[in-house]
Structures are given as structure tokens and as C-alpha cells.
PDB file of C-alpha atoms in Angstrom:
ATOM      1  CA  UNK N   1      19.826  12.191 -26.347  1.00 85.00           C
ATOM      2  CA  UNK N   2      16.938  12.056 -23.652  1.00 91.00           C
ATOM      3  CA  UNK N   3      18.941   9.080 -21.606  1.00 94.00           C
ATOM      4  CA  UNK N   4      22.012  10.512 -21.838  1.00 93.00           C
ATOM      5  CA  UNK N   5      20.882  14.371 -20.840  1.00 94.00           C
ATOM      6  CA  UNK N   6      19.272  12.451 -17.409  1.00 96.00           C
ATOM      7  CA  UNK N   7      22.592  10.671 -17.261  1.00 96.00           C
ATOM      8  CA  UNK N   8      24.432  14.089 -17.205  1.00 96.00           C
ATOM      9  CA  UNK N   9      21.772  16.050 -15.073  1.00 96.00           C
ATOM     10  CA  UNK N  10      22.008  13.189 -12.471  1.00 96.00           C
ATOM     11  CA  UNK N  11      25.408  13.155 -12.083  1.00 96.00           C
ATOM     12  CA  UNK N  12      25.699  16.929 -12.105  1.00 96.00           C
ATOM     13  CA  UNK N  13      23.461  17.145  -8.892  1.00 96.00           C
ATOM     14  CA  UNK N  14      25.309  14.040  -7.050  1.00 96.00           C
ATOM     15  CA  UNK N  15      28.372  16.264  -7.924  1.00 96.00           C
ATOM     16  CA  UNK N  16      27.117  19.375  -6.550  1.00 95.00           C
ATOM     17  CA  UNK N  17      25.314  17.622  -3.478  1.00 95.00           C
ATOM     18  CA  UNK N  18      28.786  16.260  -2.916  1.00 94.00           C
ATOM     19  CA  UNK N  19      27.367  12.839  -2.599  1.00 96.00           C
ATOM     20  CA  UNK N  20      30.200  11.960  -5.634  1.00 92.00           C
ATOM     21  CA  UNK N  21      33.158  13.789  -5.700  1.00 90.00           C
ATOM     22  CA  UNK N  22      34.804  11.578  -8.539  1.00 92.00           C
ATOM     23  CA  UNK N  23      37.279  13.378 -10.509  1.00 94.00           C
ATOM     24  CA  UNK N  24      37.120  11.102 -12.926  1.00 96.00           C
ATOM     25  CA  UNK N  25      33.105  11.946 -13.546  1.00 96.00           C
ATOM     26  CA  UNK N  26      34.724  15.671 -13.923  1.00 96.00           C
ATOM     27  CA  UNK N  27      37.000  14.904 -16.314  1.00 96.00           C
ATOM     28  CA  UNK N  28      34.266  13.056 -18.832  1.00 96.00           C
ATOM     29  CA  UNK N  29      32.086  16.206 -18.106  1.00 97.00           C
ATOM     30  CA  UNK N  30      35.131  18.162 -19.114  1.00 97.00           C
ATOM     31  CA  UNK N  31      35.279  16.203 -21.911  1.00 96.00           C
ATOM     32  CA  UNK N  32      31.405  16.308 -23.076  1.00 96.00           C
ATOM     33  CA  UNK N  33      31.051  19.935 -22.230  1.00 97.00           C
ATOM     34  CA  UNK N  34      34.131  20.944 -25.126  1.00 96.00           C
ATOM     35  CA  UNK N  35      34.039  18.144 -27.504  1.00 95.00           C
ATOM     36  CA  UNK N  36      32.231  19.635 -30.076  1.00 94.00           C
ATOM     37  CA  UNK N  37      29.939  16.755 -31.422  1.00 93.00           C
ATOM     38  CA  UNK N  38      27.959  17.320 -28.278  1.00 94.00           C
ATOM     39  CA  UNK N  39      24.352  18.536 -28.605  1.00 94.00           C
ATOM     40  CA  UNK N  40      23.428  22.628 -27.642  1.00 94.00           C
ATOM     41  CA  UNK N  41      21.131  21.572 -24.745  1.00 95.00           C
ATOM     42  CA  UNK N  42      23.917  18.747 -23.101  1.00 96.00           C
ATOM     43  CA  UNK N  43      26.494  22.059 -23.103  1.00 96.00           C
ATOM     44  CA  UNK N  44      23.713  24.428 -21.858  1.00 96.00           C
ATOM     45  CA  UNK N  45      23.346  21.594 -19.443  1.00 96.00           C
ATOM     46  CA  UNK N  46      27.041  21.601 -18.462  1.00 97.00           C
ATOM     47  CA  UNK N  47      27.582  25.311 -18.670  1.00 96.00           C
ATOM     48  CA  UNK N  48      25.246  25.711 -16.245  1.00 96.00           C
ATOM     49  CA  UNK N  49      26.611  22.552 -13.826  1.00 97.00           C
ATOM     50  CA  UNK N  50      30.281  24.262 -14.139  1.00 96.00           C
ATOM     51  CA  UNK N  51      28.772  27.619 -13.032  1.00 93.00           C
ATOM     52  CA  UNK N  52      27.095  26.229  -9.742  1.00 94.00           C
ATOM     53  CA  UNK N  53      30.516  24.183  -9.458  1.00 92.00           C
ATOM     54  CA  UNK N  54      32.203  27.738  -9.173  1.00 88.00           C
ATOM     55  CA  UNK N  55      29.188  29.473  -7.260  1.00 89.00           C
ATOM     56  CA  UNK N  56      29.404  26.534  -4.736  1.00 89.00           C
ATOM     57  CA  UNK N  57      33.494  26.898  -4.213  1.00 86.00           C
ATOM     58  CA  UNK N  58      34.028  23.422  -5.389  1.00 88.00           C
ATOM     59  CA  UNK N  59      36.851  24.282  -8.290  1.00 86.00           C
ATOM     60  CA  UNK N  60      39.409  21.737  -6.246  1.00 88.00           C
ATOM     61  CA  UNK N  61      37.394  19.181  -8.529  1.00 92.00           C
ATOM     62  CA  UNK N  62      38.122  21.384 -11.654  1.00 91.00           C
ATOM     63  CA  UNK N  63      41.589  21.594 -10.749  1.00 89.00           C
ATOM     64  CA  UNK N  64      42.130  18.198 -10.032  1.00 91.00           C
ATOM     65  CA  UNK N  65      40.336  17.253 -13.456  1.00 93.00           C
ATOM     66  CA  UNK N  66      42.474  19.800 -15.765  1.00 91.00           C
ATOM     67  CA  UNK N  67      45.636  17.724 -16.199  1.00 88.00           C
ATOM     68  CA  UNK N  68      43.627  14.315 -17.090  1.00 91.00           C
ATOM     69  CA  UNK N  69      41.283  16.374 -19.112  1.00 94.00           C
ATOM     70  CA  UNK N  70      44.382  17.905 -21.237  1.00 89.00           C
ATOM     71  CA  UNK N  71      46.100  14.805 -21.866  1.00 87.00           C
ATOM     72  CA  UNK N  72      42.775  13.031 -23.155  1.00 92.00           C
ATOM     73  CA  UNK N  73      41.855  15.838 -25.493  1.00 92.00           C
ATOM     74  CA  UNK N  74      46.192  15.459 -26.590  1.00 87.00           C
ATOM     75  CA  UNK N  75      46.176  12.107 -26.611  1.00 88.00           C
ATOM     76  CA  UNK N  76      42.752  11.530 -28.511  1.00 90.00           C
ATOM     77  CA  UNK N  77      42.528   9.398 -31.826  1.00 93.00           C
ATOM     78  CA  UNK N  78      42.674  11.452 -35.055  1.00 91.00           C
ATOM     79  CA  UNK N  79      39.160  10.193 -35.807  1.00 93.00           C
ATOM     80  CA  UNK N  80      38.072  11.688 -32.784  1.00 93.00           C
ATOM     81  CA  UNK N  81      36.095  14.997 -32.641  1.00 94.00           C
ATOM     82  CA  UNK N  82      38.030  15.638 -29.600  1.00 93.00           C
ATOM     83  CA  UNK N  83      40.964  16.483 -32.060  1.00 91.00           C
ATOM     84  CA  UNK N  84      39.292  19.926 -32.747  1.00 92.00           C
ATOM     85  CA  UNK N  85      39.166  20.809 -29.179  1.00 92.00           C
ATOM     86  CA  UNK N  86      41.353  23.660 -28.702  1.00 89.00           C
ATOM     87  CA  UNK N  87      42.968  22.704 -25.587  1.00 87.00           C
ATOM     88  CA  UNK N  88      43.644  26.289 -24.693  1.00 87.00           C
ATOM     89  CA  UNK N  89      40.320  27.358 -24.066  1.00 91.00           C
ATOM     90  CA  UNK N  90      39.876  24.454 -22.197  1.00 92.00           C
ATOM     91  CA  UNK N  91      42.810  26.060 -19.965  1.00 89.00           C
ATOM     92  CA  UNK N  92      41.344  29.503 -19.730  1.00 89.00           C
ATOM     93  CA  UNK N  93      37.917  27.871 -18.776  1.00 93.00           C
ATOM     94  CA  UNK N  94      39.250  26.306 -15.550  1.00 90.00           C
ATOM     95  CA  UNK N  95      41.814  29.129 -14.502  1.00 87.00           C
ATOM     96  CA  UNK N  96      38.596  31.365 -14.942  1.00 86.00           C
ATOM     97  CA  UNK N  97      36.101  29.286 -12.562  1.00 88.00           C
ATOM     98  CA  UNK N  98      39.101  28.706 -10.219  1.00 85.00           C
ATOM     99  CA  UNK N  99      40.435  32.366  -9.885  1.00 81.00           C
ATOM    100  CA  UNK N 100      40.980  33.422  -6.653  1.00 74.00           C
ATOM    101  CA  UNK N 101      38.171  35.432  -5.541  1.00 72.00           C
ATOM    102  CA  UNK N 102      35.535  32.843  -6.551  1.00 65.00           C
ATOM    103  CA  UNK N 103      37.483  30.200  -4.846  1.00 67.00           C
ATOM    104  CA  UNK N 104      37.403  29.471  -0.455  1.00 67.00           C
ATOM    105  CA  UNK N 105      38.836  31.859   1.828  1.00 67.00           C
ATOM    106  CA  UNK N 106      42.643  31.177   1.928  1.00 67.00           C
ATOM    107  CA  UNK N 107      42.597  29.052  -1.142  1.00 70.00           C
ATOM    108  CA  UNK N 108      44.458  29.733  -4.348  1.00 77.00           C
ATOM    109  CA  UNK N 109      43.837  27.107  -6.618  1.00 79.00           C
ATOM    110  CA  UNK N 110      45.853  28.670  -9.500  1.00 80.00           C
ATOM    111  CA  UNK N 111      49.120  28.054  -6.926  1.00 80.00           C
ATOM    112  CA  UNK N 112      47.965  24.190  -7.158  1.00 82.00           C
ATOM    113  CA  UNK N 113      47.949  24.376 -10.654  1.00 82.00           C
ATOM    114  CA  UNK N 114      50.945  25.782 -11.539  1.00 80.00           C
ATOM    115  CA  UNK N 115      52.764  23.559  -9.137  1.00 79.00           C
ATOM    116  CA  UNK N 116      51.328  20.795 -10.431  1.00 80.00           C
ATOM    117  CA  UNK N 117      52.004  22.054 -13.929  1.00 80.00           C
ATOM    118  CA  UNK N 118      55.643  21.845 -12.766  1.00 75.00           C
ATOM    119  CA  UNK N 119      55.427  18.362 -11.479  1.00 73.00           C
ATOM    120  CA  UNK N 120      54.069  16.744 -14.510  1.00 72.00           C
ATOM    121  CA  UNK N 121      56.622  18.799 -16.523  1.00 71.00           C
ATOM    122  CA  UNK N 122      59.546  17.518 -13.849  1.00 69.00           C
ATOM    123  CA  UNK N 123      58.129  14.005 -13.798  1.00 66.00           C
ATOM    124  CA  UNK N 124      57.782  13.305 -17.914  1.00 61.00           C
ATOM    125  CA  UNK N 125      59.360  15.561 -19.998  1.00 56.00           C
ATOM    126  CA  UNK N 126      59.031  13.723 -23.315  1.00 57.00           C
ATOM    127  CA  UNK N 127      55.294  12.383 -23.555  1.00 53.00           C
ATOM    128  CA  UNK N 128      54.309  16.158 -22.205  1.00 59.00           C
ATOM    129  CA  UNK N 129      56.422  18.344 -24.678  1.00 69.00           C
ATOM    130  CA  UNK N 130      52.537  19.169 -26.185  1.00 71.00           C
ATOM    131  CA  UNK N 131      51.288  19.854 -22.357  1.00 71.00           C
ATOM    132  CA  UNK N 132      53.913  22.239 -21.800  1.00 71.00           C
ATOM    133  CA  UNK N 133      53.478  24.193 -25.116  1.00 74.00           C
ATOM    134  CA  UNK N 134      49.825  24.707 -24.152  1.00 74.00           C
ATOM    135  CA  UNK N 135      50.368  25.456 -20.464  1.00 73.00           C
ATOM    136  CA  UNK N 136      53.193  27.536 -20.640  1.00 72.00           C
ATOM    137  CA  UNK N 137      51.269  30.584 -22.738  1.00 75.00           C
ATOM    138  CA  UNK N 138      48.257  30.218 -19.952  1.00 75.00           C
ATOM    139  CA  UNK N 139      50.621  30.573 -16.756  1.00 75.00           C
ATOM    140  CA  UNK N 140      50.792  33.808 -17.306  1.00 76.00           C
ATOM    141  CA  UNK N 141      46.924  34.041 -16.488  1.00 80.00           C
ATOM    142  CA  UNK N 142      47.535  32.418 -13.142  1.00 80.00           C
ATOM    143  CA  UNK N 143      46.614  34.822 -10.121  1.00 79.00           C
ATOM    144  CA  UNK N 144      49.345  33.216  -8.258  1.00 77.00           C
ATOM    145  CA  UNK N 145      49.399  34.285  -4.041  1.00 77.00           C
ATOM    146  CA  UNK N 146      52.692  36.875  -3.077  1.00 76.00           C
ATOM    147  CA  UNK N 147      53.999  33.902  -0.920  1.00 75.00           C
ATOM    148  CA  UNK N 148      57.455  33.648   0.131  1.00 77.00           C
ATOM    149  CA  UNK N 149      57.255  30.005   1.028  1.00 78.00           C
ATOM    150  CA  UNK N 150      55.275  29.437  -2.380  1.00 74.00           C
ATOM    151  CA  UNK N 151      58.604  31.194  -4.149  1.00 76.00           C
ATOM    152  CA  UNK N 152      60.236  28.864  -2.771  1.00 81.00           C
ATOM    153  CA  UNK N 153      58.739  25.851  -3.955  1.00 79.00           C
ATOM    154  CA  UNK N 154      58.620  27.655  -7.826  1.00 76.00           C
ATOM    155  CA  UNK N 155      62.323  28.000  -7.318  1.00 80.00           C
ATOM    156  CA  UNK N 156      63.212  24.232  -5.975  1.00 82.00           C
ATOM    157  CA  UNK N 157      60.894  23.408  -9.268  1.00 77.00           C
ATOM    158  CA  UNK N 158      62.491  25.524 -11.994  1.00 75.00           C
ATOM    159  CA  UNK N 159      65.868  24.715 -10.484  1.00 79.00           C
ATOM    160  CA  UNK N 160      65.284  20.843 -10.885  1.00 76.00           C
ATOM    161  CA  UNK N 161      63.652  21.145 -14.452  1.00 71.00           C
ATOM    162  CA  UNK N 162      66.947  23.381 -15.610  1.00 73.00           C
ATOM    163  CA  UNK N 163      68.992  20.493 -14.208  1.00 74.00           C
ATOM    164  CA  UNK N 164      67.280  18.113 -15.882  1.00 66.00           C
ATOM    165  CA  UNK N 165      67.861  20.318 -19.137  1.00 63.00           C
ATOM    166  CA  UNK N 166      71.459  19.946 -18.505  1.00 54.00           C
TER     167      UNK N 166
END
């Protein structure tokens, strides 16, 4: 538990020195911080990382790690404790370190997600039925930006996902 707490604690401050910005790393954080076999002090650990991650303005790496994140907790073996991961609250956890007012001036990650949400959807409609399910009772949390151009691009996506119900 020792090694793998320095482990986590080094990669945590390469991360938030920006000396790695691996979203892959993210994603296995991700993964330690809500599978729930890990230890109290490797989530107090985390918890803490993901705050200064938010306090720092780096949530593109969140953002970037929520889709990959999702699909490992889906696609985990049934012997895995990742199974009882409610991927939901994973969900709320990154819309609610990436809403816009802790984010960049000018930057509205939740419009990222929810385009990207409609890519994967668009892209790979079967092997994401269980993605969509989960995602589409979160959108609604989105703080998506009054945009006309953004409309736009949520119209060109809806449009091509009803044609491709058709």
C-alpha cells in the first residue's frame, strides 16, 4: 500500500506540474479513485489530486479522460470490483470539477462533452447503447454556453443520429 500510495502521489504532482499530461494516467486515476476496493487514504489521496486538478483549471484532462474512463468501468469483467462502480456518479463527478465557472476564461468544457457525447453516440451506436443510457440522464446537468454557432453543431449532430435511426 506504501509503494503504490508514492506511485499515486508522484504521478499526481507530475500531473499537476504539467510535466505529464497523459490522459491515459487520468483515466487509471479515474479508475483507482471510484473502484471501490481501493484503500481510504489512496481516495483521500485522489480526492485531494482531483480538487487541485479543478483549482488549477486543468479539467481538459478530466474531460478528455471521462469517455475512456466510462467504457472501462462498462466494459469491466464481472469479477471485477469495478462492476459496482456506479458509472453515474462517476459522470456527475467530472461535470462538477469541469463546470463552467471553475473552468478558463472562455472555456466551457461541458460544450466538449456533450459534443463528444454525440460523436461517440454517431460513431458506434451498438457497443455504446449502455454509454448512452448513462449519459443521456446527466446531459441535462451540462451548463452548456447560449451559442448560436454551438446550436448549430447540436443540430448537424441530432440530425445525423435521427438519420441514422431511420
Amino acid at each position: 500500500n506504501n509503494i503504490v500510495s508514492a506511485i499515486i502521489v508522484g504521478l499526481c504532482r507530475l500531473i499537476l506540474h504539467k510535466h505529464i499530461s497523459s490522459v491515459e494516467t487520468v483515466v487509471k486515476l479515474l479508475l483507482k479513485y471510484f473502484n471501490p476496493a481501493t484503500s481510504d487514504e489512496i481516495m483521500q489521496i485522489l480526492g485531494v489530486f482531483f480538487k487541485n486538478l479543478a483549482d488549477r483549471r486543468m479539467q481538459e484532462l478530466l474531460q478528455k479522460a471521462l469517455f475512456p474512463t466510462l467504457t472501462a468501468i462498462i466494459d469491466a469483467p464481472s469479477e471485477s470490483p469495478l462492476q459496482d462502480v456506479d458509472a453515474s456518479k462517476l459522470i456527475q463527478f467530472v461535470i462538477n470539477l469541469t463546470k463552467p465557472e471553475y473552468c478558463q476564461p472562455g472555456l466551457n468544457i461541458h460544450n466538449t462533452i456533450a459534443l463528444a457525447f454525440f460523436g461517440i453516440l454517431k460513431d458506434d451506436e451498438e457497443s455504446n447503447q449502455e454509454v448512452a443510457k448513462i449519459f443521456a440522464s446527466e446531459l441535462v446537468t451540462l451548463e452548456i454556453s447560449d451559442d448560436p454557432s454551438l446550436k448549430n453543431d447540436f443540430k448537424t449532430c441530432v440530425d445525423e443520429l435521427v438519420q441514422g435511426i431511420k
